[in-house]
Amino acid sequence: MSTESLRPERQSIGSLPEGEAARQNVSSRQRRGKIWQGILLACTIFGIIILLMLAYNIVNDAFGGIGVQYAVEEEDLTDGRPLEELSQAELIAILETNLRSRVLKNLERERPLAERSREELIDIINDEIIKPEVVAVYSLSEFLFDRPTIEAELRKSHPRAEIEFKSWLSWDFIVTPMSSNPVEAGIRTAILGTLYLLWLTMLISFPLGVGAAIYLEEYKNDKPFDERIPAGRWMNNAIQRSAGLIETNIYNLSGVPSIIYGILGLAIFVRALEQFTSGAVFGYADPTTANGRTILSAALTMSLLVLPVVIISSQEAIRAVPGSMRQASYGLGATKWQTVWKIVLPNAMPGILTGTILSISRAIGETAPLIVIGASTFIVTDPTSLFSKFTVLPLQIYNWTSRPQPEFRAIAAAGIIVLLVLLLSLNAAAILLRNYLRSKRVST
Amino acid sequence: MADQAQAKAEQGAALAVSIPQTIDLRKRPRIGESIIQTVLFICGFISIFTTIGIVYVLFQESLSFFADPAVTLFEFFTGTVWQPRIGEFGILPLLNATLVISSIAMLVAVPLGLGMAIYLSEYASERARAILKPVIELLAGIPTVVYGYFALTFVTPILRGIFGNDVVSVYNMLSAGMVVGVLITPIIATLSEDALSAVPGSLRQASFGLGSTRWETAIKVVVPAALSGIFAGGIVAMSRAVGETMVVALAAGASPNLTWNPFEPAETMTGHIARISGGDLSYGSIDYRSIFAIGLVLFFITLALNIASRRIVRRFREVYD
């Protein structure tokens, strides 16, 4: 086929390739399509790869090896028997032979050794005589696959140290309070602070958010004032306008960075309302240390942060209730609020609860606003009231990550695992709750 | 009408039931209902109070910041050094770092998120979607501080391994930017996918009917039809990147630095606010006030981006019946 002769026609009306050229055209286009499909698939799979890398990164750091050096070997103390098997008398004997008399006297004064349990005695022996000291930290991959290298390295720097497996995530890690020593530090106070904050934020933002959503979905077009009076008309108009304004405003607020909410919380709740948020008004707080940096301030700030999302998701749930149900209710003579309270809300509740729990659980991972309102990171006592100083998990993770020592990185990773488990269980709870409420409504 | 009501009333009377002579059918005022409505209205109005609060607080403290003799408005917007210690308050280094990191993030997130969206809406089978959608949701649900940890302990060492330890510093904008990109990818992916799925199937079928391949249909028909939604999603993601704090606070370094070099450390606006307020901050100090001035700039940037995205959706949306 000669393309020369076709040229004039191609210019005027265009033409399609024929024969072999057509087949080539189609197959090359299809090939291009296949290549692009591969690229698109790669983009999507890359998302999965990132998740896997993230999981690997965290697990690799949260577990691994440590180089431990003991002041005295356990075997030397007990002639090769493990400490746990020794009787109380033998444990006391070990203490008496190995401790200096001053230390012994101090211990006796606290509580006589003979009255202490075996576990306590073993702890004392570990702390005072064996004195394990972490001299090196290795990640899980180094510990498993690079054993000879790290052993050689350790022997060079600390000849007496041994490599042991260490899970930084442990029950002790979860139940012990904060400490400046990474090996002994735990996240008890952080977990309690997070739960406190979660509960309080839910308590504040749920009624406000659902109330606003009900207004925007059910009452927006109402005219509560008498239309025949100019003042009433003016008021109705103003209310309608502000309802429109509220909707735009909620959308814009949902795009405001969380750190700005932190700044707002710092200026309003921590500083301007200090008397109130520190509990001084109620005579609650210790006047010497009281300031506004309390759980209450944090919960108020977080509530403002999640409110737009709670409102938007509640609105969607309310909108999903069919209008026929409302009309049936009105037809039976119910008032507007009776309809909303007895018909609309119960039907929308599964959706509202799921949406609320999901959005609040997202806020639990937020760190930036809490840094700005000045939550403390070093807290060793449990939060006891609204006016306690507090710390939360993400803040603790941030603090530990920003330190250069590998031990802190390791406990940060362990903290991340706890945080992710907490978030996953919250999400699972939201979904289970929704299914439960749905099945209950169907059966009645 | 009145006659009928009268007649009815008489009938009632005839039945010896005590019904009033005329029935008032006007809407009765119900105090309880009005109170409830007012309370609900106030709940809605709290969002307005929040906005007013944000604007008031930012402006008021910024005013006292600019009233300080050490600061001038001109110097604030044109100064190239931010060093509160020596009284230099030029926001350009912070702004520049925010821009560099957000740009890197968009470079990562736009192709990745758009690729995911096109794959999910045009190619993926129901089963593949059932697996891939949760992956995107999971990526979106991971707390930002975890991404910060990931940037600092995973991405940075890899970058240093590739480009060399003396080229890439421990804290650098590239690592932070890439991870912020990963963080905003789910936003682009979900918003773009929504826009792509909203394009009616008849357009695709017409394109297939003309002999287009799947890729040609996607890129020449569906994507142009959904372009406004995709753009709006991109802008929303950009505003998230600008306001992102934890990743940059952990991975991008803690010193304001006016540089384009992504391997160097530089502090962003959000990172600076987080660092300054993380220490012991005394109220009324110039440091304390400076975070409000930075916050104000940040607030207006994100607000402008959000309004822009809304405008784009409204003005350029292709409406199909």
CSV table of N, CA and C in Angstrom, one decimal, chain B residues 138-233:
chain,number,residue,atom,x,y,z
B,138,LEU,N,-5.9,2.0,55.3
B,138,LEU,CA,-5.0,1.7,56.4
B,138,LEU,C,-3.8,2.7,56.3
B,139,LEU,N,-3.4,3.0,55.1
B,139,LEU,CA,-2.3,4.0,54.9
B,139,LEU,C,-2.8,5.4,55.4
B,140,ALA,N,-4.1,5.7,55.2
B,140,ALA,CA,-4.6,7.0,55.7
B,140,ALA,C,-4.8,7.0,57.2
B,141,GLY,N,-5.0,5.8,57.8
B,141,GLY,CA,-5.3,5.8,59.2
B,141,GLY,C,-4.1,5.7,60.1
B,142,ILE,N,-2.9,5.6,59.6
B,142,ILE,CA,-1.7,5.5,60.4
B,142,ILE,C,-1.4,6.9,61.0
B,143,PRO,N,-1.2,7.0,62.3
B,143,PRO,CA,-0.9,8.3,62.8
B,143,PRO,C,0.4,8.9,62.2
B,144,THR,N,0.4,10.3,62.1
B,144,THR,CA,1.5,10.9,61.5
B,144,THR,C,2.8,10.7,62.2
B,145,VAL,N,2.7,10.6,63.5
B,145,VAL,CA,4.0,10.4,64.3
B,145,VAL,C,4.7,9.1,63.9
B,146,VAL,N,3.9,8.1,63.5
B,146,VAL,CA,4.5,6.9,63.0
B,146,VAL,C,5.2,7.1,61.7
B,147,TYR,N,4.6,7.9,60.8
B,147,TYR,CA,5.3,8.2,59.6
B,147,TYR,C,6.5,9.0,59.9
B,148,GLY,N,6.5,9.8,60.9
B,148,GLY,CA,7.7,10.6,61.2
B,148,GLY,C,8.9,9.6,61.6
B,149,TYR,N,8.5,8.6,62.4
B,149,TYR,CA,9.4,7.6,62.9
B,149,TYR,C,10.0,6.9,61.7
B,150,PHE,N,9.1,6.5,60.7
B,150,PHE,CA,9.5,5.8,59.5
B,150,PHE,C,10.4,6.6,58.7
B,151,ALA,N,10.2,7.9,58.6
B,151,ALA,CA,11.1,8.8,57.8
B,151,ALA,C,12.5,8.8,58.4
B,152,LEU,N,12.5,9.0,59.7
B,152,LEU,CA,13.8,9.2,60.4
B,152,LEU,C,14.6,7.9,60.5
B,153,THR,N,13.9,6.8,60.7
B,153,THR,CA,14.7,5.6,61.0
B,153,THR,C,14.7,4.6,59.8
B,154,PHE,N,14.0,4.9,58.8
B,154,PHE,CA,14.0,3.9,57.6
B,154,PHE,C,14.4,4.6,56.3
B,155,VAL,N,13.7,5.7,56.0
B,155,VAL,CA,13.9,6.4,54.7
B,155,VAL,C,15.3,7.1,54.7
B,156,THR,N,15.5,7.9,55.8
B,156,THR,CA,16.8,8.6,55.8
B,156,THR,C,18.0,7.7,55.7
B,157,PRO,N,18.1,6.6,56.5
B,157,PRO,CA,19.3,5.7,56.3
B,157,PRO,C,19.4,5.2,54.8
B,158,ILE,N,18.2,4.9,54.2
B,158,ILE,CA,18.3,4.4,52.8
B,158,ILE,C,18.9,5.5,51.9
B,159,LEU,N,18.3,6.7,52.1
B,159,LEU,CA,18.8,7.8,51.2
B,159,LEU,C,20.3,8.0,51.4
B,160,ARG,N,20.7,7.9,52.7
B,160,ARG,CA,22.2,8.1,53.0
B,160,ARG,C,23.0,7.0,52.4
B,161,GLY,N,22.4,5.8,52.3
B,161,GLY,CA,23.1,4.7,51.7
B,161,GLY,C,23.3,4.9,50.2
B,162,ILE,N,22.2,5.5,49.6
B,162,ILE,CA,22.3,5.7,48.1
B,162,ILE,C,23.2,6.8,47.7
B,163,PHE,N,23.0,8.0,48.4
B,163,PHE,CA,23.7,9.2,47.9
B,163,PHE,C,25.0,9.5,48.7
B,164,GLY,N,25.2,8.7,49.8
B,164,GLY,CA,26.4,9.0,50.6
B,164,GLY,C,26.2,9.8,51.8
B,165,ASN,N,26.9,9.4,52.9
B,165,ASN,CA,26.6,10.1,54.2
B,165,ASN,C,27.0,11.6,54.2
B,166,ASP,N,28.0,11.9,53.4
B,166,ASP,CA,28.5,13.3,53.4
B,166,ASP,C,27.6,14.2,52.5
B,167,VAL,N,26.8,13.6,51.7
B,167,VAL,CA,25.9,14.4,50.8
B,167,VAL,C,24.6,14.6,51.6
B,168,VAL,N,24.0,13.6,52.2
B,168,VAL,CA,22.7,13.6,52.8
B,168,VAL,C,22.9,13.8,54.3
B,169,SER,N,22.3,14.8,54.9
B,169,SER,CA,22.5,14.9,56.4
B,169,SER,C,21.4,14.0,57.1
B,170,VAL,N,21.7,13.8,58.4
B,170,VAL,CA,20.8,13.0,59.1
B,170,VAL,C,19.3,13.5,59.1
B,171,TYR,N,19.2,14.8,59.2
B,171,TYR,CA,17.9,15.4,59.0
B,171,TYR,C,17.9,16.1,57.7
B,172,ASN,N,16.9,15.7,56.8
B,172,ASN,CA,16.9,16.4,55.5
B,172,ASN,C,15.5,16.5,55.0
B,173,MET,N,15.4,17.4,54.0
B,173,MET,CA,14.0,17.7,53.5
B,173,MET,C,13.5,16.6,52.6
B,174,LEU,N,14.5,15.9,51.9
B,174,LEU,CA,14.0,14.9,50.9
B,174,LEU,C,13.3,13.8,51.6
B,175,SER,N,13.8,13.3,52.7
B,175,SER,CA,13.2,12.2,53.4
B,175,SER,C,11.8,12.6,53.9
B,176,ALA,N,11.8,13.8,54.6
B,176,ALA,CA,10.5,14.3,55.1
B,176,ALA,C,9.5,14.4,54.0
B,177,GLY,N,10.0,15.0,52.9
B,177,GLY,CA,9.0,15.3,51.8
B,177,GLY,C,8.5,14.0,51.2
B,178,MET,N,9.4,13.0,51.0
B,178,MET,CA,8.9,11.7,50.4
B,178,MET,C,7.8,11.1,51.3
B,179,VAL,N,8.1,11.1,52.6
B,179,VAL,CA,7.2,10.5,53.6
B,179,VAL,C,5.9,11.3,53.7
B,180,VAL,N,6.0,12.6,53.6
B,180,VAL,CA,4.7,13.4,53.6
B,180,VAL,C,3.9,13.0,52.3
B,181,GLY,N,4.7,12.8,51.3
B,181,GLY,CA,4.0,12.4,50.0
B,181,GLY,C,3.2,11.1,50.2
B,182,VAL,N,3.9,10.1,50.9
B,182,VAL,CA,3.2,8.8,51.1
B,182,VAL,C,1.9,9.1,52.0
B,183,LEU,N,2.1,10.0,52.9
B,183,LEU,CA,1.0,10.3,53.8
B,183,LEU,C,-0.2,11.0,53.1
B,184,ILE,N,0.0,11.8,52.1
B,184,ILE,CA,-1.1,12.4,51.4
B,184,ILE,C,-1.6,11.6,50.2
B,185,THR,N,-0.8,10.6,49.8
B,185,THR,CA,-1.3,9.7,48.7
B,185,THR,C,-2.7,9.2,48.8
B,186,PRO,N,-3.1,8.7,50.0
B,186,PRO,CA,-4.5,8.2,50.1
B,186,PRO,C,-5.5,9.3,49.9
B,187,ILE,N,-5.2,10.5,50.2
B,187,ILE,CA,-6.2,11.6,50.0
B,187,ILE,C,-6.4,11.8,48.5
B,188,ILE,N,-5.2,11.9,47.8
B,188,ILE,CA,-5.4,12.0,46.3
B,188,ILE,C,-6.1,10.8,45.7
B,189,ALA,N,-5.7,9.6,46.2
B,189,ALA,CA,-6.2,8.4,45.6
B,189,ALA,C,-7.8,8.4,45.8
B,190,THR,N,-8.2,8.6,47.1
B,190,THR,CA,-9.7,8.5,47.3
B,190,THR,C,-10.5,9.6,46.6
B,191,LEU,N,-10.0,10.8,46.7
B,191,LEU,CA,-10.7,11.9,46.1
B,191,LEU,C,-10.8,11.8,44.6
B,192,SER,N,-9.6,11.4,44.0
B,192,SER,CA,-9.6,11.2,42.5
B,192,SER,C,-10.5,10.0,42.1
B,193,GLU,N,-10.4,9.0,42.9
B,193,GLU,CA,-11.3,7.8,42.6
B,193,GLU,C,-12.7,8.2,42.6
B,194,ASP,N,-13.1,8.9,43.6
B,194,ASP,CA,-14.5,9.4,43.7
B,194,ASP,C,-14.9,10.1,42.4
B,195,ALA,N,-14.0,11.0,42.0
B,195,ALA,CA,-14.3,11.8,40.8
B,195,ALA,C,-14.3,11.0,39.5
B,196,LEU,N,-13.4,10.0,39.4
B,196,LEU,CA,-13.4,9.1,38.3
B,196,LEU,C,-14.7,8.2,38.2
B,197,SER,N,-15.1,7.7,39.4
B,197,SER,CA,-16.2,6.8,39.4
B,197,SER,C,-17.5,7.6,39.1
B,198,ALA,N,-17.5,8.9,39.3
B,198,ALA,CA,-18.7,9.7,39.1
B,198,ALA,C,-18.9,9.9,37.6
B,199,VAL,N,-17.9,9.7,36.8
B,199,VAL,CA,-18.1,9.8,35.3
B,199,VAL,C,-19.0,8.7,34.8
B,200,PRO,N,-20.1,9.1,34.1
B,200,PRO,CA,-21.0,8.1,33.7
B,200,PRO,C,-20.4,7.0,32.8
B,201,GLY,N,-20.9,5.8,32.9
B,201,GLY,CA,-20.5,4.6,32.2
B,201,GLY,C,-20.7,4.8,30.7
B,202,SER,N,-21.7,5.6,30.3
B,202,SER,CA,-22.0,5.7,28.9
B,202,SER,C,-20.8,6.4,28.1
B,203,LEU,N,-20.1,7.3,28.8
B,203,LEU,CA,-18.9,7.8,28.1
B,203,LEU,C,-17.9,6.8,27.8
B,204,ARG,N,-17.7,5.9,28.8
B,204,ARG,CA,-16.7,4.8,28.5
B,204,ARG,C,-17.2,3.9,27.4
B,205,GLN,N,-18.5,3.6,27.4
B,205,GLN,CA,-19.0,2.7,26.4
B,205,GLN,C,-18.9,3.3,25.0
B,206,ALA,N,-19.1,4.6,24.9
B,206,ALA,CA,-19.0,5.2,23.7
B,206,ALA,C,-17.6,5.2,23.2
B,207,SER,N,-16.6,5.3,24.1
B,207,SER,CA,-15.2,5.3,23.7
B,207,SER,C,-14.8,3.9,23.3
B,208,PHE,N,-15.3,2.9,24.0
B,208,PHE,CA,-15.0,1.5,23.7
B,208,PHE,C,-15.6,1.2,22.3
B,209,GLY,N,-16.8,1.7,22.1
B,209,GLY,CA,-17.5,1.5,20.8
B,209,GLY,C,-16.7,2.1,19.6
B,210,LEU,N,-15.9,3.1,19.9
B,210,LEU,CA,-15.1,3.7,18.8
B,210,LEU,C,-13.8,3.0,18.6
B,211,GLY,N,-13.6,2.0,19.4
B,211,GLY,CA,-12.4,1.1,19.3
B,211,GLY,C,-11.3,1.5,20.1
B,212,SER,N,-11.5,2.3,21.1
B,212,SER,CA,-10.4,2.7,22.0
B,212,SER,C,-10.0,1.5,22.9
B,213,THR,N,-8.8,1.5,23.3
B,213,THR,CA,-8.4,0.5,24.3
B,213,THR,C,-8.8,1.1,25.7
B,214,ARG,N,-8.6,0.2,26.7
B,214,ARG,CA,-9.0,0.7,28.1
B,214,ARG,C,-8.1,1.9,28.5
B,215,TRP,N,-6.8,1.8,28.2
B,215,TRP,CA,-6.0,2.9,28.6
B,215,TRP,C,-6.3,4.2,27.9
B,216,GLU,N,-6.6,4.1,26.6
B,216,GLU,CA,-7.0,5.3,25.8
B,216,GLU,C,-8.3,5.9,26.4
B,217,THR,N,-9.3,5.0,26.7
B,217,THR,CA,-10.5,5.5,27.3
B,217,THR,C,-10.3,6.2,28.6
B,218,ALA,N,-9.4,5.6,29.5
B,218,ALA,CA,-9.1,6.1,30.8
B,218,ALA,C,-8.5,7.5,30.6
B,219,ILE,N,-7.5,7.6,29.8
B,219,ILE,CA,-6.7,8.8,29.8
B,219,ILE,C,-7.3,9.9,28.9
B,220,LYS,N,-8.0,9.5,27.9
B,220,LYS,CA,-8.5,10.6,26.9
B,220,LYS,C,-10.0,10.9,27.2
B,221,VAL,N,-10.7,10.0,27.9
B,221,VAL,CA,-12.1,10.3,28.1
B,221,VAL,C,-12.4,10.5,29.6
B,222,VAL,N,-12.1,9.5,30.4
B,222,VAL,CA,-12.5,9.5,31.8
B,222,VAL,C,-11.8,10.6,32.6
B,223,VAL,N,-10.4,10.6,32.5
B,223,VAL,CA,-9.7,11.6,33.3
B,223,VAL,C,-10.0,13.0,32.9
B,224,PRO,N,-10.1,13.4,31.6
B,224,PRO,CA,-10.5,14.8,31.3
B,224,PRO,C,-11.9,15.1,31.9
B,225,ALA,N,-12.8,14.1,31.9
B,225,ALA,CA,-14.1,14.4,32.4
B,225,ALA,C,-14.1,14.6,33.9
B,226,ALA,N,-13.2,14.0,34.6
B,226,ALA,CA,-13.1,14.1,36.0
B,226,ALA,C,-12.1,15.1,36.5
B,227,LEU,N,-11.5,15.9,35.6
B,227,LEU,CA,-10.3,16.7,35.9
B,227,LEU,C,-10.6,17.6,37.1
B,228,SER,N,-11.8,18.2,37.1
B,228,SER,CA,-12.0,19.2,38.2
B,228,SER,C,-11.9,18.5,39.6
B,229,GLY,N,-12.5,17.4,39.7
B,229,GLY,CA,-12.4,16.6,40.9
B,229,GLY,C,-11.0,16.2,41.3
B,230,ILE,N,-10.3,15.8,40.3
B,230,ILE,CA,-8.9,15.4,40.5
B,230,ILE,C,-8.0,16.6,41.0
B,231,PHE,N,-8.2,17.8,40.3
B,231,PHE,CA,-7.5,19.0,40.7
B,231,PHE,C,-7.8,19.3,42.2
B,232,ALA,N,-9.1,19.3,42.4
B,232,ALA,CA,-9.6,19.7,43.8
B,232,ALA,C,-8.9,18.8,44.8
B,233,GLY,N,-8.9,17.5,44.5
B,233,GLY,CA,-8.3,16.5,45.4
B,233,GLY,C,-6.8,16.9,45.6
